[in-house]
Amino acid sequence: MTTRPAFHLAIPVDDLDRARAFYGGVLGLAEGRSADAWVDWDFHGHQVVTHVVPGGRAPRAHNPVDGHDVPVPHFGLLLTVDGFHELADRLRAARTEFVIEPYLRFAGEPGEQWTMFLLDPAGNALEFKAFRDESQVFAQ
């Protein structure tokens, strides 16, 4: 197993209770430290912090990728294929509205991957993906 550095990302939310319901409940992430205006989340070994910011996010842009309008900015995780499908099932069970439904992108090409996009309750875009062959993550 390769040890990778963990990242830290702070994102704006407008309601910590809704953030807790989504990140802790729907995604099943463990909650770390918190205060009245922020919560740390264990994002599979990475630290994502939801900070209350009145007014929320700046407007979002989109870029075309494989026939879909991909929201920018976004963040997420590279999962195993099984982990990707387990999360997709969990999100469907929670009646998550997808920005881009789970599907196989670049089928038969270098970098073939399962991907899905969704928004958290504050409108932050997340992407979860899985490569059949992780050596293809940066394939051209």
JSON list of N, CA, C and O in Angstrom, two decimals, residues 63-123:
[
{"chain": "A", "resi": 63, "resn": "ASN", "atom": "N", "xyz": [-17.39, 23.07, -16.85]},
{"chain": "A", "resi": 63, "resn": "ASN", "atom": "CA", "xyz": [-16.55, 22.73, -18.00]},
{"chain": "A", "resi": 63, "resn": "ASN", "atom": "C", "xyz": [-17.09, 21.47, -18.63]},
{"chain": "A", "resi": 63, "resn": "ASN", "atom": "O", "xyz": [-17.48, 20.53, -17.92]},
{"chain": "A", "resi": 64, "resn": "PRO", "atom": "N", "xyz": [-17.11, 21.40, -19.97]},
{"chain": "A", "resi": 64, "resn": "PRO", "atom": "CA", "xyz": [-17.57, 20.17, -20.62]},
{"chain": "A", "resi": 64, "resn": "PRO", "atom": "C", "xyz": [-16.52, 19.07, -20.54]},
{"chain": "A", "resi": 64, "resn": "PRO", "atom": "O", "xyz": [-15.34, 19.29, -20.86]},
{"chain": "A", "resi": 65, "resn": "VAL", "atom": "N", "xyz": [-16.91, 17.89, -20.06]},
{"chain": "A", "resi": 65, "resn": "VAL", "atom": "CA", "xyz": [-16.04, 16.72, -20.00]},
{"chain": "A", "resi": 65, "resn": "VAL", "atom": "C", "xyz": [-16.90, 15.51, -20.38]},
{"chain": "A", "resi": 65, "resn": "VAL", "atom": "O", "xyz": [-17.92, 15.25, -19.73]},
{"chain": "A", "resi": 66, "resn": "ASP", "atom": "N", "xyz": [-16.52, 14.82, -21.42]},
{"chain": "A", "resi": 66, "resn": "ASP", "atom": "CA", "xyz": [-17.19, 13.58, -21.83]},
{"chain": "A", "resi": 66, "resn": "ASP", "atom": "C", "xyz": [-18.70, 13.77, -21.97]},
{"chain": "A", "resi": 66, "resn": "ASP", "atom": "O", "xyz": [-19.49, 12.94, -21.54]},
{"chain": "A", "resi": 67, "resn": "GLY", "atom": "N", "xyz": [-19.12, 14.92, -22.53]},
{"chain": "A", "resi": 67, "resn": "GLY", "atom": "CA", "xyz": [-20.53, 15.15, -22.78]},
{"chain": "A", "resi": 67, "resn": "GLY", "atom": "C", "xyz": [-21.33, 15.63, -21.58]},
{"chain": "A", "resi": 67, "resn": "GLY", "atom": "O", "xyz": [-22.55, 15.71, -21.64]},
{"chain": "A", "resi": 68, "resn": "HIS", "atom": "N", "xyz": [-20.67, 15.95, -20.48]},
{"chain": "A", "resi": 68, "resn": "HIS", "atom": "CA", "xyz": [-21.35, 16.44, -19.28]},
{"chain": "A", "resi": 68, "resn": "HIS", "atom": "C", "xyz": [-20.78, 17.79, -18.87]},
{"chain": "A", "resi": 68, "resn": "HIS", "atom": "O", "xyz": [-19.62, 18.09, -19.14]},
{"chain": "A", "resi": 69, "resn": "ASP", "atom": "N", "xyz": [-21.60, 18.60, -18.20]},
{"chain": "A", "resi": 69, "resn": "ASP", "atom": "CA", "xyz": [-21.14, 19.87, -17.65]},
{"chain": "A", "resi": 69, "resn": "ASP", "atom": "C", "xyz": [-20.64, 19.64, -16.23]},
{"chain": "A", "resi": 69, "resn": "ASP", "atom": "O", "xyz": [-21.44, 19.51, -15.29]},
{"chain": "A", "resi": 70, "resn": "VAL", "atom": "N", "xyz": [-19.33, 19.59, -16.07]},
{"chain": "A", "resi": 70, "resn": "VAL", "atom": "CA", "xyz": [-18.70, 19.31, -14.78]},
{"chain": "A", "resi": 70, "resn": "VAL", "atom": "C", "xyz": [-18.63, 20.60, -13.97]},
{"chain": "A", "resi": 70, "resn": "VAL", "atom": "O", "xyz": [-18.11, 21.61, -14.45]},
{"chain": "A", "resi": 71, "resn": "PRO", "atom": "N", "xyz": [-19.17, 20.60, -12.73]},
{"chain": "A", "resi": 71, "resn": "PRO", "atom": "CA", "xyz": [-19.13, 21.81, -11.91]},
{"chain": "A", "resi": 71, "resn": "PRO", "atom": "C", "xyz": [-17.72, 22.12, -11.43]},
{"chain": "A", "resi": 71, "resn": "PRO", "atom": "O", "xyz": [-16.97, 21.22, -11.05]},
{"chain": "A", "resi": 72, "resn": "VAL", "atom": "N", "xyz": [-17.38, 23.40, -11.46]},
{"chain": "A", "resi": 72, "resn": "VAL", "atom": "CA", "xyz": [-16.07, 23.88, -11.02]},
{"chain": "A", "resi": 72, "resn": "VAL", "atom": "C", "xyz": [-16.31, 25.05, -10.09]},
{"chain": "A", "resi": 72, "resn": "VAL", "atom": "O", "xyz": [-17.08, 25.95, -10.44]},
{"chain": "A", "resi": 73, "resn": "PRO", "atom": "N", "xyz": [-15.73, 25.06, -8.88]},
{"chain": "A", "resi": 73, "resn": "PRO", "atom": "CA", "xyz": [-14.80, 24.06, -8.35]},
{"chain": "A", "resi": 73, "resn": "PRO", "atom": "C", "xyz": [-15.54, 22.83, -7.83]},
{"chain": "A", "resi": 73, "resn": "PRO", "atom": "O", "xyz": [-16.75, 22.86, -7.59]},
{"chain": "A", "resi": 74, "resn": "HIS", "atom": "N", "xyz": [-14.78, 21.76, -7.63]},
{"chain": "A", "resi": 74, "resn": "HIS", "atom": "CA", "xyz": [-15.28, 20.56, -6.96]},
{"chain": "A", "resi": 74, "resn": "HIS", "atom": "C", "xyz": [-14.10, 19.85, -6.31]},
{"chain": "A", "resi": 74, "resn": "HIS", "atom": "O", "xyz": [-12.95, 20.15, -6.60]},
{"chain": "A", "resi": 75, "resn": "PHE", "atom": "N", "xyz": [-14.41, 18.92, -5.40]},
{"chain": "A", "resi": 75, "resn": "PHE", "atom": "CA", "xyz": [-13.39, 18.10, -4.77]},
{"chain": "A", "resi": 75, "resn": "PHE", "atom": "C", "xyz": [-14.00, 16.74, -4.51]},
{"chain": "A", "resi": 75, "resn": "PHE", "atom": "O", "xyz": [-15.21, 16.55, -4.65]},
{"chain": "A", "resi": 76, "resn": "GLY", "atom": "N", "xyz": [-13.17, 15.76, -4.18]},
{"chain": "A", "resi": 76, "resn": "GLY", "atom": "CA", "xyz": [-13.70, 14.43, -3.91]},
{"chain": "A", "resi": 76, "resn": "GLY", "atom": "C", "xyz": [-12.60, 13.44, -3.62]},
{"chain": "A", "resi": 76, "resn": "GLY", "atom": "O", "xyz": [-11.52, 13.82, -3.18]},
{"chain": "A", "resi": 77, "resn": "LEU", "atom": "N", "xyz": [-12.90, 12.17, -3.89]},
{"chain": "A", "resi": 77, "resn": "LEU", "atom": "CA", "xyz": [-11.98, 11.08, -3.59]},
{"chain": "A", "resi": 77, "resn": "LEU", "atom": "C", "xyz": [-11.89, 10.11, -4.75]},
{"chain": "A", "resi": 77, "resn": "LEU", "atom": "O", "xyz": [-12.85, 9.94, -5.50]},
{"chain": "A", "resi": 78, "resn": "LEU", "atom": "N", "xyz": [-10.73, 9.45, -4.84]},
{"chain": "A", "resi": 78, "resn": "LEU", "atom": "CA", "xyz": [-10.56, 8.30, -5.71]},
{"chain": "A", "resi": 78, "resn": "LEU", "atom": "C", "xyz": [-10.82, 7.07, -4.84]},
{"chain": "A", "resi": 78, "resn": "LEU", "atom": "O", "xyz": [-10.11, 6.84, -3.86]},
{"chain": "A", "resi": 79, "resn": "LEU", "atom": "N", "xyz": [-11.83, 6.32, -5.18]},
{"chain": "A", "resi": 79, "resn": "LEU", "atom": "CA", "xyz": [-12.23, 5.14, -4.42]},
{"chain": "A", "resi": 79, "resn": "LEU", "atom": "C", "xyz": [-11.90, 3.87, -5.20]},
{"chain": "A", "resi": 79, "resn": "LEU", "atom": "O", "xyz": [-11.58, 3.94, -6.39]},
{"chain": "A", "resi": 80, "resn": "THR", "atom": "N", "xyz": [-12.01, 2.72, -4.55]},
{"chain": "A", "resi": 80, "resn": "THR", "atom": "CA", "xyz": [-11.98, 1.46, -5.28]},
{"chain": "A", "resi": 80, "resn": "THR", "atom": "C", "xyz": [-13.28, 1.35, -6.07]},
{"chain": "A", "resi": 80, "resn": "THR", "atom": "O", "xyz": [-14.27, 2.05, -5.76]},
{"chain": "A", "resi": 81, "resn": "VAL", "atom": "N", "xyz": [-13.32, 0.49, -7.06]},
{"chain": "A", "resi": 81, "resn": "VAL", "atom": "CA", "xyz": [-14.55, 0.32, -7.84]},
{"chain": "A", "resi": 81, "resn": "VAL", "atom": "C", "xyz": [-15.67, -0.16, -6.93]},
{"chain": "A", "resi": 81, "resn": "VAL", "atom": "O", "xyz": [-16.79, 0.36, -6.99]},
{"chain": "A", "resi": 82, "resn": "ASP", "atom": "N", "xyz": [-15.38, -1.12, -6.05]},
{"chain": "A", "resi": 82, "resn": "ASP", "atom": "CA", "xyz": [-16.42, -1.59, -5.12]},
{"chain": "A", "resi": 82, "resn": "ASP", "atom": "C", "xyz": [-16.86, -0.47, -4.19]},
{"chain": "A", "resi": 82, "resn": "ASP", "atom": "O", "xyz": [-18.06, -0.29, -3.94]},
{"chain": "A", "resi": 83, "resn": "GLY", "atom": "N", "xyz": [-15.90, 0.30, -3.66]},
{"chain": "A", "resi": 83, "resn": "GLY", "atom": "CA", "xyz": [-16.22, 1.42, -2.78]},
{"chain": "A", "resi": 83, "resn": "GLY", "atom": "C", "xyz": [-17.06, 2.47, -3.49]},
{"chain": "A", "resi": 83, "resn": "GLY", "atom": "O", "xyz": [-17.98, 3.05, -2.91]},
{"chain": "A", "resi": 84, "resn": "PHE", "atom": "N", "xyz": [-16.76, 2.72, -4.76]},
{"chain": "A", "resi": 84, "resn": "PHE", "atom": "CA", "xyz": [-17.54, 3.68, -5.56]},
{"chain": "A", "resi": 84, "resn": "PHE", "atom": "C", "xyz": [-19.00, 3.23, -5.64]},
{"chain": "A", "resi": 84, "resn": "PHE", "atom": "O", "xyz": [-19.92, 4.02, -5.39]},
{"chain": "A", "resi": 85, "resn": "HIS", "atom": "N", "xyz": [-19.22, 1.97, -6.00]},
{"chain": "A", "resi": 85, "resn": "HIS", "atom": "CA", "xyz": [-20.60, 1.47, -6.15]},
{"chain": "A", "resi": 85, "resn": "HIS", "atom": "C", "xyz": [-21.32, 1.40, -4.81]},
{"chain": "A", "resi": 85, "resn": "HIS", "atom": "O", "xyz": [-22.53, 1.67, -4.75]},
{"chain": "A", "resi": 86, "resn": "GLU", "atom": "N", "xyz": [-20.60, 1.08, -3.73]},
{"chain": "A", "resi": 86, "resn": "GLU", "atom": "CA", "xyz": [-21.22, 1.10, -2.40]},
{"chain": "A", "resi": 86, "resn": "GLU", "atom": "C", "xyz": [-21.66, 2.51, -2.03]},
{"chain": "A", "resi": 86, "resn": "GLU", "atom": "O", "xyz": [-22.77, 2.72, -1.52]},
{"chain": "A", "resi": 87, "resn": "LEU", "atom": "N", "xyz": [-20.81, 3.51, -2.31]},
{"chain": "A", "resi": 87, "resn": "LEU", "atom": "CA", "xyz": [-21.18, 4.90, -2.02]},
{"chain": "A", "resi": 87, "resn": "LEU", "atom": "C", "xyz": [-22.34, 5.34, -2.92]},
{"chain": "A", "resi": 87, "resn": "LEU", "atom": "O", "xyz": [-23.27, 5.99, -2.44]},
{"chain": "A", "resi": 88, "resn": "ALA", "atom": "N", "xyz": [-22.31, 4.98, -4.19]},
{"chain": "A", "resi": 88, "resn": "ALA", "atom": "CA", "xyz": [-23.41, 5.34, -5.10]},
{"chain": "A", "resi": 88, "resn": "ALA", "atom": "C", "xyz": [-24.73, 4.77, -4.57]},
{"chain": "A", "resi": 88, "resn": "ALA", "atom": "O", "xyz": [-25.76, 5.47, -4.56]},
{"chain": "A", "resi": 89, "resn": "ASP", "atom": "N", "xyz": [-24.72, 3.52, -4.10]},
{"chain": "A", "resi": 89, "resn": "ASP", "atom": "CA", "xyz": [-25.93, 2.91, -3.54]},
{"chain": "A", "resi": 89, "resn": "ASP", "atom": "C", "xyz": [-26.37, 3.65, -2.28]},
{"chain": "A", "resi": 89, "resn": "ASP", "atom": "O", "xyz": [-27.57, 3.89, -2.07]},
{"chain": "A", "resi": 90, "resn": "ARG", "atom": "N", "xyz": [-25.42, 4.02, -1.43]},
{"chain": "A", "resi": 90, "resn": "ARG", "atom": "CA", "xyz": [-25.73, 4.76, -0.20]},
{"chain": "A", "resi": 90, "resn": "ARG", "atom": "C", "xyz": [-26.35, 6.12, -0.53]},
{"chain": "A", "resi": 90, "resn": "ARG", "atom": "O", "xyz": [-27.32, 6.54, 0.10]},
{"chain": "A", "resi": 91, "resn": "LEU", "atom": "N", "xyz": [-25.79, 6.80, -1.51]},
{"chain": "A", "resi": 91, "resn": "LEU", "atom": "CA", "xyz": [-26.32, 8.11, -1.92]},
{"chain": "A", "resi": 91, "resn": "LEU", "atom": "C", "xyz": [-27.72, 7.98, -2.52]},
{"chain": "A", "resi": 91, "resn": "LEU", "atom": "O", "xyz": [-28.60, 8.80, -2.25]},
{"chain": "A", "resi": 92, "resn": "ARG", "atom": "N", "xyz": [-27.92, 6.96, -3.34]},
{"chain": "A", "resi": 92, "resn": "ARG", "atom": "CA", "xyz": [-29.26, 6.73, -3.91]},
{"chain": "A", "resi": 92, "resn": "ARG", "atom": "C", "xyz": [-30.27, 6.45, -2.79]},
{"chain": "A", "resi": 92, "resn": "ARG", "atom": "O", "xyz": [-31.38, 6.95, -2.82]},
{"chain": "A", "resi": 93, "resn": "ALA", "atom": "N", "xyz": [-29.87, 5.63, -1.82]},
{"chain": "A", "resi": 93, "resn": "ALA", "atom": "CA", "xyz": [-30.76, 5.31, -0.70]},
{"chain": "A", "resi": 93, "resn": "ALA", "atom": "C", "xyz": [-31.12, 6.55, 0.10]},
{"chain": "A", "resi": 93, "resn": "ALA", "atom": "O", "xyz": [-32.22, 6.64, 0.65]},
{"chain": "A", "resi": 94, "resn": "ALA", "atom": "N", "xyz": [-30.21, 7.53, 0.14]},
{"chain": "A", "resi": 94, "resn": "ALA", "atom": "CA", "xyz": [-30.47, 8.80, 0.84]},
{"chain": "A", "resi": 94, "resn": "ALA", "atom": "C", "xyz": [-31.20, 9.80, -0.06]},
{"chain": "A", "resi": 94, "resn": "ALA", "atom": "O", "xyz": [-31.39, 10.94, 0.33]},
{"chain": "A", "resi": 95, "resn": "ARG", "atom": "N", "xyz": [-31.58, 9.33, -1.25]},
{"chain": "A", "resi": 95, "resn": "ARG", "atom": "CA", "xyz": [-32.31, 10.16, -2.24]},
{"chain": "A", "resi": 95, "resn": "ARG", "atom": "C", "xyz": [-31.52, 11.40, -2.65]},
{"chain": "A", "resi": 95, "resn": "ARG", "atom": "O", "xyz": [-32.07, 12.50, -2.81]},
{"chain": "A", "resi": 96, "resn": "THR", "atom": "N", "xyz": [-30.23, 11.20, -2.80]},
{"chain": "A", "resi": 96, "resn": "THR", "atom": "CA", "xyz": [-29.35, 12.28, -3.23]},
{"chain": "A", "resi": 96, "resn": "THR", "atom": "C", "xyz": [-29.66, 12.63, -4.68]},
{"chain": "A", "resi": 96, "resn": "THR", "atom": "O", "xyz": [-29.84, 11.75, -5.52]},
{"chain": "A", "resi": 97, "resn": "GLU", "atom": "N", "xyz": [-29.73, 13.93, -4.96]},
{"chain": "A", "resi": 97, "resn": "GLU", "atom": "CA", "xyz": [-29.89, 14.39, -6.33]},
{"chain": "A", "resi": 97, "resn": "GLU", "atom": "C", "xyz": [-28.50, 14.59, -6.91]},
{"chain": "A", "resi": 97, "resn": "GLU", "atom": "O", "xyz": [-27.71, 15.38, -6.41]},
{"chain": "A", "resi": 98, "resn": "PHE", "atom": "N", "xyz": [-28.19, 13.85, -7.95]},
{"chain": "A", "resi": 98, "resn": "PHE", "atom": "CA", "xyz": [-26.88, 13.93, -8.57]},
{"chain": "A", "resi": 98, "resn": "PHE", "atom": "C", "xyz": [-26.83, 15.07, -9.59]},
{"chain": "A", "resi": 98, "resn": "PHE", "atom": "O", "xyz": [-27.78, 15.30, -10.31]},
{"chain": "A", "resi": 99, "resn": "VAL", "atom": "N", "xyz": [-25.71, 15.75, -9.65]},
{"chain": "A", "resi": 99, "resn": "VAL", "atom": "CA", "xyz": [-25.45, 16.70, -10.73]},
{"chain": "A", "resi": 99, "resn": "VAL", "atom": "C", "xyz": [-25.14, 15.91, -11.99]},
{"chain": "A", "resi": 99, "resn": "VAL", "atom": "O", "xyz": [-25.62, 16.22, -13.08]},
{"chain": "A", "resi": 100, "resn": "ILE", "atom": "N", "xyz": [-24.32, 14.86, -11.83]},
{"chain": "A", "resi": 100, "resn": "ILE", "atom": "CA", "xyz": [-24.03, 13.89, -12.88]},
{"chain": "A", "resi": 100, "resn": "ILE", "atom": "C", "xyz": [-24.16, 12.51, -12.25]},
{"chain": "A", "resi": 100, "resn": "ILE", "atom": "O", "xyz": [-23.44, 12.17, -11.31]},
{"chain": "A", "resi": 101, "resn": "GLU", "atom": "N", "xyz": [-25.13, 11.73, -12.74]},
{"chain": "A", "resi": 101, "resn": "GLU", "atom": "CA", "xyz": [-25.39, 10.39, -12.21]},
{"chain": "A", "resi": 101, "resn": "GLU", "atom": "C", "xyz": [-24.13, 9.52, -12.35]},
{"chain": "A", "resi": 101, "resn": "GLU", "atom": "O", "xyz": [-23.32, 9.73, -13.26]},
{"chain": "A", "resi": 102, "resn": "PRO", "atom": "N", "xyz": [-23.99, 8.52, -11.48]},
{"chain": "A", "resi": 102, "resn": "PRO", "atom": "CA", "xyz": [-22.86, 7.61, -11.60]},
{"chain": "A", "resi": 102, "resn": "PRO", "atom": "C", "xyz": [-22.84, 6.95, -12.99]},
{"chain": "A", "resi": 102, "resn": "PRO", "atom": "O", "xyz": [-23.87, 6.47, -13.46]},
{"chain": "A", "resi": 103, "resn": "TYR", "atom": "N", "xyz": [-21.68, 7.00, -13.64]},
{"chain": "A", "resi": 103, "resn": "TYR", "atom": "CA", "xyz": [-21.54, 6.36, -14.95]},
{"chain": "A", "resi": 103, "resn": "TYR", "atom": "C", "xyz": [-20.07, 6.08, -15.24]},
{"chain": "A", "resi": 103, "resn": "TYR", "atom": "O", "xyz": [-19.18, 6.59, -14.55]},
{"chain": "A", "resi": 104, "resn": "LEU", "atom": "N", "xyz": [-19.82, 5.26, -16.27]},
{"chain": "A", "resi": 104, "resn": "LEU", "atom": "CA", "xyz": [-18.47, 4.91, -16.68]},
{"chain": "A", "resi": 104, "resn": "LEU", "atom": "C", "xyz": [-18.01, 5.92, -17.74]},
{"chain": "A", "resi": 104, "resn": "LEU", "atom": "O", "xyz": [-18.58, 5.99, -18.82]},
{"chain": "A", "resi": 105, "resn": "ARG", "atom": "N", "xyz": [-16.98, 6.70, -17.39]},
{"chain": "A", "resi": 105, "resn": "ARG", "atom": "CA", "xyz": [-16.44, 7.74, -18.27]},
{"chain": "A", "resi": 105, "resn": "ARG", "atom": "C", "xyz": [-15.21, 7.19, -19.00]},
{"chain": "A", "resi": 105, "resn": "ARG", "atom": "O", "xyz": [-14.44, 6.43, -18.44]},
{"chain": "A", "resi": 106, "resn": "PHE", "atom": "N", "xyz": [-15.04, 7.61, -20.24]},
{"chain": "A", "resi": 106, "resn": "PHE", "atom": "CA", "xyz": [-13.89, 7.24, -21.07]},
{"chain": "A", "resi": 106, "resn": "PHE", "atom": "C", "xyz": [-13.79, 5.72, -21.22]},
{"chain": "A", "resi": 106, "resn": "PHE", "atom": "O", "xyz": [-12.69, 5.15, -21.21]},
{"chain": "A", "resi": 107, "resn": "ALA", "atom": "N", "xyz": [-14.93, 5.06, -21.39]},
{"chain": "A", "resi": 107, "resn": "ALA", "atom": "CA", "xyz": [-14.96, 3.60, -21.51]},
{"chain": "A", "resi": 107, "resn": "ALA", "atom": "C", "xyz": [-14.04, 3.13, -22.64]},
{"chain": "A", "resi": 107, "resn": "ALA", "atom": "O", "xyz": [-14.09, 3.65, -23.75]},
{"chain": "A", "resi": 108, "resn": "GLY", "atom": "N", "xyz": [-13.17, 2.16, -22.31]},
{"chain": "A", "resi": 108, "resn": "GLY", "atom": "CA", "xyz": [-12.26, 1.59, -23.28]},
{"chain": "A", "resi": 108, "resn": "GLY", "atom": "C", "xyz": [-11.07, 2.46, -23.64]},
{"chain": "A", "resi": 108, "resn": "GLY", "atom": "O", "xyz": [-10.27, 2.09, -24.49]},
{"chain": "A", "resi": 109, "resn": "GLU", "atom": "N", "xyz": [-10.95, 3.63, -23.00]},
{"chain": "A", "resi": 109, "resn": "GLU", "atom": "CA", "xyz": [-9.85, 4.54, -23.28]},
{"chain": "A", "resi": 109, "resn": "GLU", "atom": "C", "xyz": [-8.90, 4.60, -22.08]},
{"chain": "A", "resi": 109, "resn": "GLU", "atom": "O", "xyz": [-9.25, 4.17, -20.99]},
{"chain": "A", "resi": 110, "resn": "PRO", "atom": "N", "xyz": [-7.69, 5.18, -22.30]},
{"chain": "A", "resi": 110, "resn": "PRO", "atom": "CA", "xyz": [-6.82, 5.40, -21.13]},
{"chain": "A", "resi": 110, "resn": "PRO", "atom": "C", "xyz": [-7.56, 6.27, -20.10]},
{"chain": "A", "resi": 110, "resn": "PRO", "atom": "O", "xyz": [-8.24, 7.22, -20.48]},
{"chain": "A", "resi": 111, "resn": "GLY", "atom": "N", "xyz": [-7.44, 5.92, -18.86]},
{"chain": "A", "resi": 111, "resn": "GLY", "atom": "CA", "xyz": [-8.10, 6.68, -17.80]},
{"chain": "A", "resi": 111, "resn": "GLY", "atom": "C", "xyz": [-9.56, 6.33, -17.61]},
{"chain": "A", "resi": 111, "resn": "GLY", "atom": "O", "xyz": [-10.31, 7.08, -16.96]},
{"chain": "A", "resi": 112, "resn": "GLU", "atom": "N", "xyz": [-10.00, 5.17, -18.12]},
{"chain": "A", "resi": 112, "resn": "GLU", "atom": "CA", "xyz": [-11.39, 4.75, -17.91]},
{"chain": "A", "resi": 112, "resn": "GLU", "atom": "C", "xyz": [-11.72, 4.81, -16.42]},
{"chain": "A", "resi": 112, "resn": "GLU", "atom": "O", "xyz": [-10.92, 4.36, -15.59]},
{"chain": "A", "resi": 113, "resn": "GLN", "atom": "N", "xyz": [-12.88, 5.39, -16.08]},
{"chain": "A", "resi": 113, "resn": "GLN", "atom": "CA", "xyz": [-13.21, 5.60, -14.67]},
{"chain": "A", "resi": 113, "resn": "GLN", "atom": "C", "xyz": [-14.71, 5.69, -14.45]},
{"chain": "A", "resi": 113, "resn": "GLN", "atom": "O", "xyz": [-15.44, 6.16, -15.31]},
{"chain": "A", "resi": 114, "resn": "TRP", "atom": "N", "xyz": [-15.13, 5.22, -13.30]},
{"chain": "A", "resi": 114, "resn": "TRP", "atom": "CA", "xyz": [-16.48, 5.48, -12.83]},
{"chain": "A", "resi": 114, "resn": "TRP", "atom": "C", "xyz": [-16.47, 6.85, -12.18]},
{"chain": "A", "resi": 114, "resn": "TRP", "atom": "O", "xyz": [-15.51, 7.19, -11.48]},
{"chain": "A", "resi": 115, "resn": "THR", "atom": "N", "xyz": [-17.50, 7.65, -12.37]},
{"chain": "A", "resi": 115, "resn": "THR", "atom": "CA", "xyz": [-17.55, 8.98, -11.76]},
{"chain": "A", "resi": 115, "resn": "THR", "atom": "C", "xyz": [-18.98, 9.36, -11.43]},
{"chain": "A", "resi": 115, "resn": "THR", "atom": "O", "xyz": [-19.93, 8.86, -12.05]},
{"chain": "A", "resi": 116, "resn": "MET", "atom": "N", "xyz": [-19.12, 10.25, -10.47]},
{"chain": "A", "resi": 116, "resn": "MET", "atom": "CA", "xyz": [-20.43, 10.84, -10.12]},
{"chain": "A", "resi": 116, "resn": "MET", "atom": "C", "xyz": [-20.17, 12.18, -9.45]},
{"chain": "A", "resi": 116, "resn": "MET", "atom": "O", "xyz": [-19.14, 12.38, -8.81]},
{"chain": "A", "resi": 117, "resn": "PHE", "atom": "N", "xyz": [-21.10, 13.10, -9.65]},
{"chain": "A", "resi": 117, "resn": "PHE", "atom": "CA", "xyz": [-21.03, 14.43, -9.05]},
{"chain": "A", "resi": 117, "resn": "PHE", "atom": "C", "xyz": [-22.31, 14.72, -8.29]},
{"chain": "A", "resi": 117, "resn": "PHE", "atom": "O", "xyz": [-23.40, 14.36, -8.74]},
{"chain": "A", "resi": 118, "resn": "LEU", "atom": "N", "xyz": [-22.17, 15.39, -7.14]},
{"chain": "A", "resi": 118, "resn": "LEU", "atom": "CA", "xyz": [-23.31, 15.79, -6.34]},
{"chain": "A", "resi": 118, "resn": "LEU", "atom": "C", "xyz": [-22.96, 17.06, -5.59]},
{"chain": "A", "resi": 118, "resn": "LEU", "atom": "O", "xyz": [-21.80, 17.46, -5.56]},
{"chain": "A", "resi": 119, "resn": "LEU", "atom": "N", "xyz": [-23.97, 17.69, -5.02]},
{"chain": "A", "resi": 119, "resn": "LEU", "atom": "CA", "xyz": [-23.77, 18.89, -4.21]},
{"chain": "A", "resi": 119, "resn": "LEU", "atom": "C", "xyz": [-24.08, 18.57, -2.76]},
{"chain": "A", "resi": 119, "resn": "LEU", "atom": "O", "xyz": [-25.02, 17.82, -2.47]},
{"chain": "A", "resi": 120, "resn": "ASP", "atom": "N", "xyz": [-23.32, 19.16, -1.84]},
{"chain": "A", "resi": 120, "resn": "ASP", "atom": "CA", "xyz": [-23.69, 19.06, -0.44]},
{"chain": "A", "resi": 120, "resn": "ASP", "atom": "C", "xyz": [-24.81, 20.07, -0.18]},
{"chain": "A", "resi": 120, "resn": "ASP", "atom": "O", "xyz": [-25.20, 20.82, -1.09]},
{"chain": "A", "resi": 121, "resn": "PRO", "atom": "N", "xyz": [-25.41, 20.09, 1.01]},
{"chain": "A", "resi": 121, "resn": "PRO", "atom": "CA", "xyz": [-26.53, 21.00, 1.25]},
{"chain": "A", "resi": 121, "resn": "PRO", "atom": "C", "xyz": [-26.21, 22.49, 1.07]},
{"chain": "A", "resi": 121, "resn": "PRO", "atom": "O", "xyz": [-27.10, 23.29, 0.84]},
{"chain": "A", "resi": 122, "resn": "ALA", "atom": "N", "xyz": [-24.92, 22.86, 1.14]},
{"chain": "A", "resi": 122, "resn": "ALA", "atom": "CA", "xyz": [-24.53, 24.26, 0.95]},
{"chain": "A", "resi": 122, "resn": "ALA", "atom": "C", "xyz": [-24.18, 24.57, -0.50]},
{"chain": "A", "resi": 122, "resn": "ALA", "atom": "O", "xyz": [-23.82, 25.69, -0.83]},
{"chain": "A", "resi": 123, "resn": "GLY", "atom": "N", "xyz": [-24.25, 23.57, -1.37]},
{"chain": "A", "resi": 123, "resn": "GLY", "atom": "CA", "xyz": [-23.95, 23.78, -2.78]},
{"chain": "A", "resi": 123, "resn": "GLY", "atom": "C", "xyz": [-22.52, 23.51, -3.18]},
{"chain": "A", "resi": 123, "resn": "GLY", "atom": "O", "xyz": [-22.14, 23.78, -4.33]}
]
